[in-house]
Coordinates of C-alpha atoms in Angstrom, one line a residue:
Chain A
X182 CA -26.9 26.9 9.1
X183 CA -27.0 23.8 6.8
X184 CA -23.5 24.9 5.6
X185 CA -21.5 21.7 4.8
X186 CA -18.2 23.2 6.1
X187 CA -19.0 23.2 9.7
X188 CA -17.0 20.8 11.7
X189 CA -14.4 20.4 9.1
X190 CA -10.6 20.9 9.5
X191 CA -9.0 23.8 7.7
X192 CA -7.5 21.4 5.3
X193 CA -10.7 19.7 4.5
X194 CA -12.3 23.1 4.0
X195 CA -9.6 23.7 1.4
X196 CA -10.3 20.4 -0.3
X197 CA -14.1 21.3 -0.2
X198 CA -13.5 24.7 -1.7
X199 CA -11.6 23.3 -4.7
X200 CA -14.4 20.8 -5.3
X201 CA -17.2 23.5 -5.0
X202 CA -15.2 25.8 -7.3
X203 CA -14.7 23.0 -9.8
X204 CA -18.4 22.0 -9.6
X205 CA -19.6 25.6 -10.0
X206 CA -17.2 26.5 -12.8
X207 CA -16.7 23.2 -14.8
X208 CA -19.7 21.2 -14.2
X209 CA -22.8 23.0 -13.3
X210 CA -23.0 25.0 -16.4
X211 CA -22.9 21.8 -18.4
X212 CA -25.1 19.6 -16.2
X213 CA -28.3 19.9 -18.3
X214 CA -26.6 19.5 -21.6
X215 CA -24.7 16.4 -20.5
X216 CA -28.0 14.9 -19.4
X217 CA -29.9 15.8 -22.5
X218 CA -27.3 14.8 -25.0
X219 CA -26.0 11.9 -23.0
X220 CA -22.5 13.2 -23.1
X221 CA -19.8 11.3 -21.1
X222 CA -17.6 14.4 -20.2
X223 CA -14.2 12.8 -20.6
X224 CA -12.2 16.2 -20.8
X225 CA -13.9 17.6 -17.7
X226 CA -13.2 14.4 -15.7
X227 CA -9.7 14.5 -16.8
X228 CA -9.5 18.1 -15.5
X229 CA -10.8 16.9 -12.2
X230 CA -8.2 14.1 -12.2
X231 CA -5.5 16.8 -12.6
X232 CA -6.6 18.2 -9.3
X233 CA -6.2 14.9 -7.7
X234 CA -9.9 13.5 -8.0
X235 CA -9.0 10.4 -9.9
X236 CA -7.8 8.5 -7.1
X237 CA -8.8 10.4 -3.9
X238 CA -8.2 7.6 -1.5
X239 CA -5.6 5.7 -3.5
X240 CA -2.0 5.8 -2.1
X241 CA 0.4 8.5 -3.4
X242 CA 3.1 6.1 -4.6
X243 CA 0.9 5.1 -7.5
X244 CA -0.5 8.5 -8.3
X245 CA -3.3 8.9 -5.7
X246 CA -4.0 11.7 -3.5
X247 CA -3.9 9.5 -0.3
X248 CA -6.9 11.2 1.5
X249 CA -9.2 9.7 4.1
X250 CA -12.8 8.5 3.5
X251 CA -14.1 11.6 5.2
X252 CA -12.2 14.0 2.9
X253 CA -13.5 11.9 0.0
X254 CA -17.0 12.2 1.2
X255 CA -16.7 16.0 1.5
X256 CA -15.3 16.2 -2.0
X257 CA -18.0 14.1 -3.6
X258 CA -20.7 16.0 -1.8
X259 CA -19.4 19.2 -3.2
X260 CA -18.9 17.9 -6.7
X261 CA -22.3 16.6 -6.8
X262 CA -23.8 20.1 -6.5
X263 CA -22.4 20.6 -10.1
X264 CA -23.5 17.2 -11.6
X265 CA -24.6 14.2 -9.7
X266 CA -24.3 11.8 -12.6
X267 CA -20.7 12.7 -13.4
X268 CA -19.6 12.8 -9.7
X269 CA -21.2 9.4 -9.2
X270 CA -19.2 8.0 -12.2
X271 CA -16.0 9.6 -10.8
X272 CA -16.7 7.8 -7.5
X273 CA -17.2 4.4 -9.1
X274 CA -13.8 5.0 -11.0
X275 CA -12.2 5.8 -7.6
X276 CA -13.6 2.7 -6.0
X277 CA -12.0 0.5 -8.8
X278 CA -8.7 2.3 -8.5
X279 CA -8.8 1.6 -4.8
X280 CA -9.5 -2.0 -5.2
X281 CA -6.5 -2.4 -7.5
X282 CA -4.3 -0.3 -5.2
X283 CA -5.5 -2.3 -2.1
X284 CA -5.7 -5.8 -3.3
X285 CA -3.3 -5.7 -6.2
X286 CA 0.4 -6.7 -6.1
X287 CA 3.0 -4.1 -6.9
X288 CA 3.1 -5.0 -10.6
X289 CA -0.7 -4.6 -10.8
X290 CA -0.7 -1.4 -8.9
X291 CA 2.0 0.1 -10.9
X292 CA 0.6 -1.0 -14.3
X293 CA -3.0 0.2 -13.6
X294 CA -3.2 2.8 -10.8
X295 CA -1.2 5.7 -12.3
X296 CA -3.2 5.8 -15.4
X297 CA -6.4 5.5 -13.5
X298 CA -5.5 8.3 -11.1
X299 CA -5.0 10.7 -14.0
X300 CA -8.0 9.3 -15.7
X301 CA -5.8 8.5 -18.8
X302 CA -7.8 5.4 -18.5
X303 CA -11.3 4.9 -17.1
X304 CA -12.6 2.0 -15.0
X305 CA -15.9 0.1 -14.5
X306 CA -17.0 -2.2 -11.7
X307 CA -18.5 -5.4 -12.9
X308 CA -20.5 -7.4 -10.4
X309 CA -24.2 -7.5 -11.4
X310 CA -25.6 -9.9 -14.0
X311 CA -28.9 -10.4 -15.6
X312 CA -29.6 -13.1 -13.2
X313 CA -27.9 -11.8 -10.1
X314 CA -28.5 -8.4 -8.7
X315 CA -29.1 -8.4 -5.0
X316 CA -28.1 -12.1 -4.9
X317 CA -24.7 -11.1 -6.1
X318 CA -22.9 -14.1 -4.9
X319 CA -25.0 -16.4 -7.3
X320 CA -23.2 -14.8 -10.2
X321 CA -22.7 -17.1 -13.2
X322 CA -19.8 -15.6 -15.3
X323 CA -17.1 -18.3 -15.3
X324 CA -13.4 -18.0 -15.5
X325 CA -11.9 -21.3 -16.4
X326 CA -8.1 -21.7 -15.9
X327 CA -6.1 -22.7 -18.8
X328 CA -2.4 -22.5 -18.3
X329 CA -1.6 -18.8 -17.5
X330 CA -5.0 -17.6 -18.8
X331 CA -8.6 -17.5 -17.5
X332 CA -11.2 -18.0 -20.2
X333 CA -14.2 -15.9 -19.3
X334 CA -17.8 -16.6 -20.4
X335 CA -20.8 -14.7 -19.3
X336 CA -22.3 -11.3 -19.2
X337 CA -22.6 -8.4 -16.8
X338 CA -25.6 -6.0 -16.7
X339 CA -26.1 -2.4 -16.0
X340 CA -22.3 -1.5 -16.0
X341 CA -21.6 2.2 -15.5
X342 CA -19.2 3.5 -18.0
X343 CA -19.4 0.0 -19.9
X344 CA -18.2 0.3 -23.4
X345 CA -16.4 3.6 -23.0
X346 CA -14.2 2.7 -20.2
X347 CA -10.8 0.9 -20.5
X348 CA -10.4 -1.2 -17.3
X349 CA -13.0 -3.6 -16.1
X350 CA -12.8 -4.9 -12.6
X351 CA -14.8 -8.2 -13.0
X352 CA -16.0 -10.6 -10.3
X353 CA -16.3 -14.1 -11.9
X354 CA -16.5 -17.7 -10.8
X355 CA -13.2 -19.6 -10.7
X356 CA -14.4 -22.1 -8.1
X357 CA -17.6 -23.7 -6.7
X358 CA -20.8 -22.1 -5.8
X359 CA -21.4 -19.2 -3.6
X360 CA -19.1 -16.2 -2.5
X361 CA -16.1 -18.4 -1.9
X362 CA -15.9 -19.5 -5.6
X363 CA -15.6 -15.9 -6.9
X364 CA -12.3 -14.2 -8.0
X365 CA -11.6 -10.6 -9.2
X366 CA -10.0 -10.1 -12.6
X367 CA -9.0 -7.0 -14.3
X368 CA -10.0 -7.1 -17.9
X369 CA -8.7 -4.4 -20.4
X370 CA -10.7 -3.1 -23.2
X371 CA -9.7 -4.5 -26.5
X372 CA -9.2 -8.0 -25.2
X373 CA -10.6 -10.4 -27.8
X374 CA -13.9 -11.7 -26.7
X375 CA -14.9 -8.7 -24.7
X376 CA -17.9 -6.9 -26.2
X377 CA -20.7 -4.6 -25.0
X378 CA -24.5 -4.4 -25.3
X379 CA -26.5 -1.5 -26.4
X380 CA -26.3 1.7 -24.5
X381 CA -29.2 1.7 -22.1
X382 CA -31.8 4.6 -22.0
X383 CA -32.2 5.8 -18.4
X384 CA -34.2 8.2 -16.4
X385 CA -31.0 9.8 -15.1
X386 CA -27.3 9.2 -14.9
X387 CA -27.3 10.2 -18.5
X388 CA -23.7 11.6 -18.4
X389 CA -22.4 8.1 -18.0
X390 CA -23.2 5.3 -20.6
X391 CA -24.6 2.0 -19.1
X392 CA -24.1 -1.1 -21.0
X393 CA -24.0 -4.9 -20.7
X394 CA -20.5 -6.3 -20.7
X395 CA -20.2 -9.6 -22.5
X396 CA -17.5 -12.2 -22.3
X397 CA -17.3 -14.8 -25.0
X398 CA -14.2 -17.0 -24.6
X399 CA -12.5 -13.9 -23.4
X400 CA -8.9 -14.8 -22.4
X401 CA -7.4 -12.8 -19.5
X402 CA -4.0 -13.3 -18.0
X403 CA -3.8 -14.9 -14.6
X404 CA -1.6 -12.2 -13.6
X405 CA -4.6 -9.8 -13.8
X406 CA -6.1 -11.5 -10.9
X407 CA -6.4 -9.3 -7.7
X408 CA -5.6 -11.4 -4.6
X409 CA -6.0 -15.1 -4.5
X410 CA -8.8 -17.2 -6.1
X411 CA -11.9 -17.2 -4.0
X412 CA -11.1 -13.7 -2.6
X413 CA -13.0 -11.9 -5.3
X414 CA -16.4 -11.5 -3.5
X415 CA -14.6 -10.1 -0.3
X416 CA -12.7 -7.6 -2.4
X417 CA -16.0 -6.6 -4.2
X418 CA -17.9 -6.1 -0.9
X419 CA -15.0 -4.1 0.6
X420 CA -15.0 -1.8 -2.5
X421 CA -18.8 -1.3 -2.0
X422 CA -18.4 -0.2 1.6
X423 CA -16.6 2.9 0.5
X424 CA -18.7 3.0 -2.7
X425 CA -21.8 3.3 -0.5
X426 CA -20.4 6.3 1.4
X427 CA -19.5 7.8 -1.8
X428 CA -23.0 7.3 -3.4
X429 CA -24.6 8.6 -0.2
X430 CA -22.4 11.7 -0.4
X431 CA -23.5 12.3 -3.9
X432 CA -27.1 12.2 -2.7
X433 CA -26.1 14.7 0.0
X434 CA -24.8 17.2 -2.4
X435 CA -27.9 16.9 -4.6
X436 CA -30.2 17.4 -1.7
X437 CA -28.2 20.3 -0.3
X438 CA -28.4 22.0 -3.8
X439 CA -32.2 21.4 -3.8
X440 CA -32.8 22.8 -0.4
X441 CA -31.1 26.0 -1.6
X442 CA -33.1 26.0 -4.8
X443 CA -36.2 25.5 -2.9
X444 CA -35.5 28.1 -0.3
X445 CA -34.7 30.7 -3.2
X446 CA -37.9 29.8 -4.9
X447 CA -40.0 30.3 -1.8
X448 CA -38.5 33.8 -1.3
X449 CA -39.4 34.8 -4.7
X450 CA -42.6 33.1 -5.7
X451 CA -45.8 34.9 -4.7
X452 CA -49.3 33.5 -4.5
X453 CA -52.2 34.7 -2.5
X454 CA -50.6 38.1 -2.1
X455 CA -47.5 37.0 -0.5
X456 CA -44.3 35.1 -1.0
X457 CA -44.5 31.3 -0.5
X458 CA -42.0 31.7 2.3
X459 CA -44.8 33.1 4.5
X460 CA -46.8 30.0 4.2
X461 CA -46.4 28.0 7.4
X462 CA -46.8 24.5 5.8
X463 CA -43.9 25.3 3.4
X464 CA -41.9 26.8 6.2
X465 CA -42.4 23.6 8.1
X466 CA -41.7 21.5 5.2
X467 CA -38.4 23.4 4.5
X468 CA -37.4 22.9 8.2
X469 CA -37.9 19.2 7.9
X470 CA -35.9 19.0 4.8
X471 CA -33.0 21.0 6.4
X472 CA -33.2 18.8 9.4
X473 CA -33.0 15.5 7.5
X474 CA -30.2 16.9 5.4
X475 CA -28.1 17.8 8.4
X476 CA -28.9 14.4 10.0
X477 CA -27.9 12.6 6.8
X478 CA -24.7 14.4 6.6
X479 CA -23.7 13.6 10.2
X480 CA -24.4 9.8 9.5
X481 CA -22.4 9.7 6.2
X482 CA -19.4 11.4 7.9
X483 CA -19.5 9.2 10.8
X484 CA -19.7 6.2 8.6
X485 CA -16.7 7.5 6.7
X486 CA -14.7 8.0 9.8
X487 CA -15.6 4.4 11.1
X488 CA -14.5 2.9 7.8
X489 CA -11.3 4.9 7.8
X490 CA -10.5 3.8 11.4
X491 CA -11.4 0.2 10.7
X492 CA -14.0 0.2 13.4
X493 CA -16.0 -3.0 14.0
X494 CA -19.3 -1.1 13.2
X495 CA -17.9 0.3 9.9
X496 CA -19.8 -2.1 7.6
X497 CA -23.1 -1.6 9.4
X498 CA -22.6 2.1 9.5
X499 CA -21.9 2.2 5.7
X500 CA -25.0 0.2 5.1
X501 CA -27.1 2.4 7.4
X502 CA -25.7 5.7 5.8
X503 CA -26.5 4.3 2.3
X504 CA -29.9 3.3 3.3
X505 CA -30.9 6.4 5.3
X506 CA -29.2 9.1 3.3
X507 CA -30.2 7.9 -0.2
X508 CA -33.9 7.6 0.9
X509 CA -34.0 10.9 2.8
X510 CA -32.1 12.9 0.2
X511 CA -34.4 11.7 -2.5
X512 CA -37.3 12.8 -0.5
X513 CA -35.8 16.2 0.0
X514 CA -35.1 16.6 -3.7
X515 CA -38.5 15.4 -4.5
X516 CA -40.1 17.8 -2.0
X517 CA -38.0 20.7 -3.5
X518 CA -39.5 19.8 -6.8
X519 CA -43.0 20.0 -5.4
X520 CA -42.2 23.4 -4.0
X521 CA -41.4 24.6 -7.3
X522 CA -44.9 23.8 -8.6
X523 CA -45.3 23.3 -12.3
X524 CA -41.9 24.9 -12.8
X525 CA -40.3 22.0 -11.0
X526 CA -41.5 19.6 -13.7
X527 CA -39.8 21.5 -16.4
X528 CA -36.3 20.7 -17.7
X529 CA -35.4 24.3 -17.6
X530 CA -35.0 24.0 -13.9
X531 CA -32.3 22.0 -12.3
X532 CA -34.4 20.5 -9.5
X533 CA -35.9 17.7 -11.7
X534 CA -32.4 16.6 -12.8
X535 CA -31.3 16.2 -9.2
X536 CA -34.5 14.1 -8.5
X537 CA -33.9 11.9 -11.6
X538 CA -30.2 11.5 -11.0
X539 CA -30.3 10.5 -7.3
X540 CA -33.3 8.1 -7.6
X541 CA -31.0 5.3 -8.7
X542 CA -28.9 5.7 -5.7
X543 CA -31.6 3.8 -3.7
X544 CA -31.1 0.9 -6.1
X545 CA -27.4 0.4 -7.0
X546 CA -24.3 -0.4 -5.0
X547 CA -26.8 -2.6 -3.1
X548 CA -30.4 -1.9 -3.0
X549 CA -31.7 -0.2 0.1
X550 CA -33.5 -3.5 0.7
X551 CA -30.1 -5.3 0.7
X552 CA -28.8 -2.7 3.2
X553 CA -31.6 -3.7 5.6
X554 CA -30.4 -7.3 5.2
X555 CA -26.8 -6.5 6.1
X556 CA -28.0 -4.3 9.1
X557 CA -30.4 -6.8 10.5
X558 CA -28.0 -9.7 10.1
X559 CA -25.3 -7.9 11.9
X560 CA -27.7 -7.0 14.7
X561 CA -29.1 -10.4 15.1
X562 CA -25.8 -12.2 15.1
X563 CA -24.1 -9.7 17.3
X564 CA -23.3 -11.2 20.7
Chain B
X47 CA 23.6 41.1 -3.1
X48 CA 21.2 39.6 -5.5
X49 CA 21.7 38.9 -9.2
X50 CA 20.4 41.5 -11.7
X51 CA 19.3 38.7 -13.9
X52 CA 16.2 37.8 -12.0
X53 CA 14.2 38.9 -9.0
X54 CA 14.5 37.0 -5.9
X55 CA 11.4 37.7 -3.9
X56 CA 7.8 38.6 -4.6
X57 CA 5.3 39.5 -1.9
X58 CA 1.6 39.0 -2.7
X59 CA -1.1 40.4 -0.5
X60 CA -4.2 38.3 -0.8
X61 CA -7.2 39.8 1.0
X62 CA -10.3 38.0 2.1
X63 CA -13.6 39.6 1.3
X64 CA -17.1 39.0 2.6
X65 CA -19.1 36.7 0.5
X66 CA -22.5 38.4 1.4
X67 CA -23.2 42.0 2.5
X68 CA -25.7 42.9 5.1
X69 CA -25.7 46.3 6.7
X70 CA -25.7 46.4 10.5
X71 CA -29.0 47.6 12.0
X72 CA -27.3 50.7 13.5
X73 CA -25.8 51.6 10.0
X74 CA -22.4 51.7 11.5
X75 CA -20.9 49.1 9.1
X76 CA -21.6 45.7 7.6
X77 CA -22.1 42.5 9.6
X78 CA -18.8 40.4 9.7
X79 CA -19.7 37.9 12.4
X80 CA -20.3 34.5 11.0
X81 CA -20.1 35.6 7.4
X82 CA -18.1 33.5 5.1
X83 CA -15.0 35.0 3.7
X84 CA -13.1 34.0 0.5
X85 CA -10.1 35.4 -1.2
X86 CA -10.6 38.6 -3.2
X87 CA -10.8 37.5 -6.8
X88 CA -8.3 40.1 -7.9
X89 CA -5.9 38.9 -5.3
X90 CA -6.4 35.3 -6.6
X91 CA -5.1 36.7 -9.9
X92 CA -2.2 38.4 -8.2
X93 CA -1.2 35.1 -6.5
X94 CA -1.5 33.2 -9.7
X95 CA 0.8 35.7 -11.4
X96 CA 3.4 35.5 -8.9
X97 CA 3.4 31.6 -9.0
X98 CA 3.6 31.7 -12.7
X99 CA 6.7 34.0 -12.6
X100 CA 8.2 31.4 -10.1
X101 CA 7.4 28.6 -12.5
X102 CA 9.1 30.5 -15.2
X103 CA 12.1 30.6 -13.0
X104 CA 12.1 34.4 -13.1
X105 CA 11.7 34.8 -9.3
X106 CA 12.9 32.6 -6.4
X107 CA 10.3 32.9 -3.8
X108 CA 6.8 33.9 -3.3
X109 CA 5.7 35.1 0.0
X110 CA 2.0 35.7 0.8
X111 CA 1.0 38.2 3.3
X112 CA -2.3 38.9 4.9
X113 CA -3.5 41.4 7.5
X114 CA -6.3 40.6 9.7
X115 CA -7.6 38.3 12.5
X116 CA -7.1 34.6 12.8
X117 CA -9.1 33.6 9.9
X118 CA -6.9 35.5 7.5
X119 CA -4.7 32.4 7.8
X120 CA -7.1 30.6 5.6
X121 CA -6.6 33.1 2.9
X122 CA -2.7 32.5 3.2
X123 CA -3.2 28.8 3.2
X124 CA -5.1 29.1 -0.1
X125 CA -2.2 31.1 -1.6
X126 CA 0.2 28.5 -0.3
X127 CA -1.9 25.7 -2.0
X128 CA -1.7 27.6 -5.2
X129 CA 2.1 27.6 -4.9
X130 CA 3.3 30.5 -2.7
X131 CA 6.3 29.3 -0.6
X132 CA 5.6 30.8 2.8
X133 CA 3.2 33.2 4.4
X134 CA 3.2 36.1 6.9
X135 CA 0.2 36.7 8.9
X136 CA 0.1 40.3 10.2
X137 CA -2.2 40.0 13.2
X138 CA -4.8 42.8 13.3
X139 CA -8.0 42.1 15.3
X140 CA -10.9 43.7 17.0
X141 CA -11.3 47.5 16.7
X142 CA -8.0 47.8 14.8
X143 CA -9.4 45.4 12.1
X144 CA -12.6 47.4 11.8
X145 CA -10.7 50.6 11.0
X146 CA -8.0 48.8 8.9
X147 CA -7.8 50.5 5.6
X148 CA -5.6 51.0 2.6
X149 CA -3.3 53.5 4.3
X150 CA -2.7 51.1 7.3
X151 CA -2.2 48.1 5.0
X152 CA 0.3 49.9 2.7
X153 CA 2.3 51.1 5.7
X154 CA 2.5 47.3 6.8
X155 CA 3.4 46.3 3.3
X156 CA 6.1 49.0 3.0
X157 CA 7.6 47.9 6.2
X158 CA 7.5 44.2 5.2
X159 CA 8.9 44.9 1.8
X160 CA 12.0 46.5 3.4
X161 CA 12.3 43.8 6.0
X162 CA 12.0 40.9 3.4
X163 CA 14.0 42.6 0.7
X164 CA 11.3 42.1 -1.9
X165 CA 11.8 43.0 -5.4
X166 CA 8.2 42.9 -6.4
X167 CA 4.9 43.5 -4.6
X168 CA 1.8 42.2 -6.4
X169 CA -1.9 42.9 -5.1
X170 CA -5.3 42.7 -6.5
X171 CA -6.2 46.1 -8.0
X172 CA -9.1 46.5 -5.5
X173 CA -11.1 44.5 -2.9
X174 CA -14.6 43.8 -4.1
X175 CA -16.1 44.6 -0.8
X176 CA -14.9 48.2 -0.3
X177 CA -13.7 49.0 -4.0
X178 CA -11.0 51.3 -2.6
X179 CA -8.3 50.7 -5.3
X180 CA -5.6 52.4 -3.2
X181 CA -3.5 50.0 -1.4
X182 CA -1.1 49.3 -4.3
X183 CA -0.7 52.9 -5.2
X184 CA -0.1 54.0 -1.5
X185 CA 2.4 51.2 -0.9
X186 CA 4.4 52.3 -4.0
X187 CA 4.3 56.0 -2.7
X188 CA 5.5 55.0 0.7
X189 CA 8.4 53.0 -0.7
X190 CA 9.1 55.5 -3.5
X191 CA 8.8 52.6 -5.9
X192 CA 7.4 52.6 -9.4
X193 CA 4.0 51.2 -9.9
X194 CA 2.2 49.2 -12.6
X195 CA -1.4 49.1 -11.8
X196 CA -4.4 47.5 -13.5
X197 CA -2.0 45.1 -15.1
X198 CA -3.4 42.8 -17.8
X199 CA 0.0 41.6 -18.8
X200 CA 3.3 41.4 -17.0
X201 CA 6.8 40.4 -18.3
X202 CA 10.1 40.5 -16.5
X203 CA 13.1 41.7 -18.5
X204 CA 16.2 41.8 -16.5
X205 CA 15.6 44.3 -13.8
X206 CA 12.8 45.9 -15.6
X207 CA 9.1 45.0 -15.8
X208 CA 7.0 45.6 -18.8
X209 CA 3.4 46.1 -17.8
X210 CA 0.4 46.3 -20.1
X211 CA -2.2 48.3 -18.2
X212 CA -6.0 48.5 -18.8
X213 CA -7.0 52.2 -18.9
X214 CA -10.1 53.9 -19.9
X215 CA -8.9 54.6 -23.3
X216 CA -7.5 51.1 -24.1
X217 CA -4.2 49.6 -23.2
X218 CA -1.1 51.5 -22.0
X219 CA 2.4 49.7 -22.0
X220 CA 5.0 50.9 -19.6
X221 CA 8.4 49.7 -18.6
X222 CA 9.3 50.3 -15.0
X223 CA 12.4 49.3 -12.9
X224 CA 12.4 46.9 -10.0
X225 CA 11.7 47.1 -7.1
X226 CA 8.1 47.8 -8.0
X227 CA 4.4 47.4 -7.1
X228 CA 1.9 45.8 -9.5
X229 CA -1.7 45.5 -9.1
X230 CA -3.6 42.7 -11.0
X231 CA -6.7 43.3 -13.1
X232 CA -9.2 40.9 -14.4
X233 CA -7.6 39.8 -17.6
X234 CA -4.1 39.2 -16.3
X235 CA -4.6 35.4 -16.0
X236 CA -7.0 32.7 -14.9
X237 CA -6.2 31.6 -11.4
X238 CA -5.5 27.8 -11.1
X239 CA -7.5 25.5 -8.9
X240 CA -5.3 24.3 -5.9
X241 CA -4.8 20.6 -6.4
X242 CA -5.3 18.2 -3.5
X243 CA -1.6 17.2 -3.3
X244 CA -0.6 21.0 -3.1
X245 CA -3.2 21.6 -0.4
X246 CA -1.5 19.0 1.6
X247 CA 2.0 20.3 0.9
X248 CA 0.8 23.7 1.9
X249 CA 0.2 22.3 5.4
X250 CA 4.0 22.0 5.8
X251 CA 4.7 25.6 4.5
X252 CA 5.5 28.1 7.2
X253 CA 3.3 31.0 8.2
X254 CA 5.1 33.5 10.4
X255 CA 3.0 35.6 12.8
X256 CA 3.9 39.3 13.0
X257 CA 2.3 42.2 14.9
X258 CA 2.1 45.7 13.3
X259 CA 3.8 47.1 16.3
X260 CA 6.9 44.8 15.5
X261 CA 7.0 46.5 12.1
X262 CA 6.7 50.0 13.8
X263 CA 3.5 50.6 12.0
X264 CA 0.9 52.9 13.6
X265 CA -2.6 51.6 12.8
X266 CA -4.6 54.8 13.7
X267 CA -7.2 55.5 11.2
X268 CA -7.4 58.9 9.6
X269 CA -11.0 58.1 8.5
X270 CA -14.1 58.0 10.6
X271 CA -17.0 55.9 9.0
X272 CA -20.2 58.1 9.7
X273 CA -22.9 55.9 8.1
X274 CA -23.2 52.7 6.0
X275 CA -26.5 52.4 4.2
X276 CA -27.9 50.0 1.7
X277 CA -28.6 51.4 -1.8
X278 CA -32.2 52.6 -2.1
X279 CA -34.9 49.9 -2.7
X280 CA -35.8 49.9 -6.3
X281 CA -39.0 51.8 -6.8
X282 CA -41.8 50.7 -9.1
X283 CA -41.9 52.6 -12.3
X284 CA -44.8 54.4 -13.7
X285 CA -46.4 53.6 -17.0
X286 CA -47.4 56.5 -19.3
X287 CA -49.7 56.6 -22.2
X288 CA -48.2 59.1 -24.6
X289 CA -44.8 60.6 -25.5
X290 CA -46.2 63.9 -24.1
X291 CA -46.9 62.3 -20.8
X292 CA -43.3 60.9 -20.7
X293 CA -41.8 64.3 -21.4
X294 CA -44.1 65.7 -18.7
X295 CA -43.1 63.1 -16.2
X296 CA -39.3 63.6 -16.9
X297 CA -39.7 67.4 -16.4
X298 CA -41.7 66.9 -13.3
X299 CA -38.9 64.8 -11.6
X300 CA -36.3 67.2 -12.6
X301 CA -34.7 64.7 -15.0
X302 CA -34.8 67.2 -17.9

């Protein structure tokens, strides 16, 4: 009854099936090892790209699959059951590919998108800095125009894929203060002046490296700018609307996997002479988890549809979905861990990895506090 | 009418199987309502082999056929997404579907093979829910065509097919003429994942609807299912102290 296929079209069920099969065969068997050894599974991700997962909502003329936001959500939800961390990186990569596809001119689209869709090249999204997280528009990385180059100075923090990826979509300041002074530049690895900090040691998301990205008089061609000067912040935020749905979808997949793990455990583990599934408290807890899971799924899918259709409530819904779903799904995974008792704390059991991996979803792509800012602002300024 | 150099048309018969088995309370069968189906794994291998032959340009067209109720179309769509060119859905529903067995399916396949002028029929060796392992063989008999069953390797050579078969004693290699029936075994290939673009292209491929009566096939079953039971619950064992006790127990239960 918590089946994630209900309500989908036949075609979406096919997409979902491929994603589930891929997750079960290519990702789940390696999820623990990737986490433990901090392996960035390039070959596996390229296999996923062969199936069309490298640019799911990028247009087909540059190698994308041209699917909808809802199709994308269904796919990421399914892939996450195999490995949340890897799927989350794939979603970030997709977001970057979409930004170039949507806001780039034809030269830029043709130059960057085909390689990104095939994951010949990998991408990173660079907005956050040591001094600007939630207050993203106060970013300090400058891009000074010198002829047909921008000279970048500054640094980005917590960049997913940083150091191992090839294409950096960088929000930097070309103008005055605030969001209107920000532009979006595509910076390629190997550009002189581009360097990386040490690989961060994280609680989860260990199958993707996270590093600072440092610009020291890094010269980037003006032709690598997406859109006009001053449009960078808008581009970044539009990217994040979809990114938020994707991250929420990843949380969904993890929560679904954990509800199944918890359920199976309750049916097997015995205490006080009977299986845990006979314990009313645990029955009720499981029911709450399942209910919140289904509610979360409905909200994410509605937000995806709203974004696809360009509805006026799309931005708010994306924020609501990210806020509600990442919080609820973390609780679901955490409760599933609790139901496992001591075993839940052992790395031999997958449930702890789901908990560790999705904890960060409540923080990145806009903290859940920032989600509240967006929602309340929209509510209070609505006529 | 067709060149001897290569085959024109392959028919594959992907079947869908139940993903979980629960016996009905009245022991008359298994529960099918609301249970998820998916393509039989051996049939996936059959579809993959057909698509590979087409990619090698040894055959021109792959037709996926499925017999069953409305939801059989999902199985055909999966085959189309893997690379089959078109589908045929033979509608069998209700009571007829409950009694649909290898004999009925092979009659349907034989009729379709003649109608479609197929040179090769490829099926999975058996369905993992009923384990019959009969449809391929019966189809070949009805058509009086040679058969290459339990295939772990298939190669076309003009109008002949070389088949390496997995048998109890090892591997047997045979050469048979087309038209022929092949059944796929586990090691024949590793089925591809459908790609997102292929799934979308599959939407545009045609699935024709056909009724068994249109093919002149009588679906009456010659079998009556008397009872379906779960295997007995695993009983707890008994621990014994000495070897003599063990021998005694084995004799007691008639094992030796």
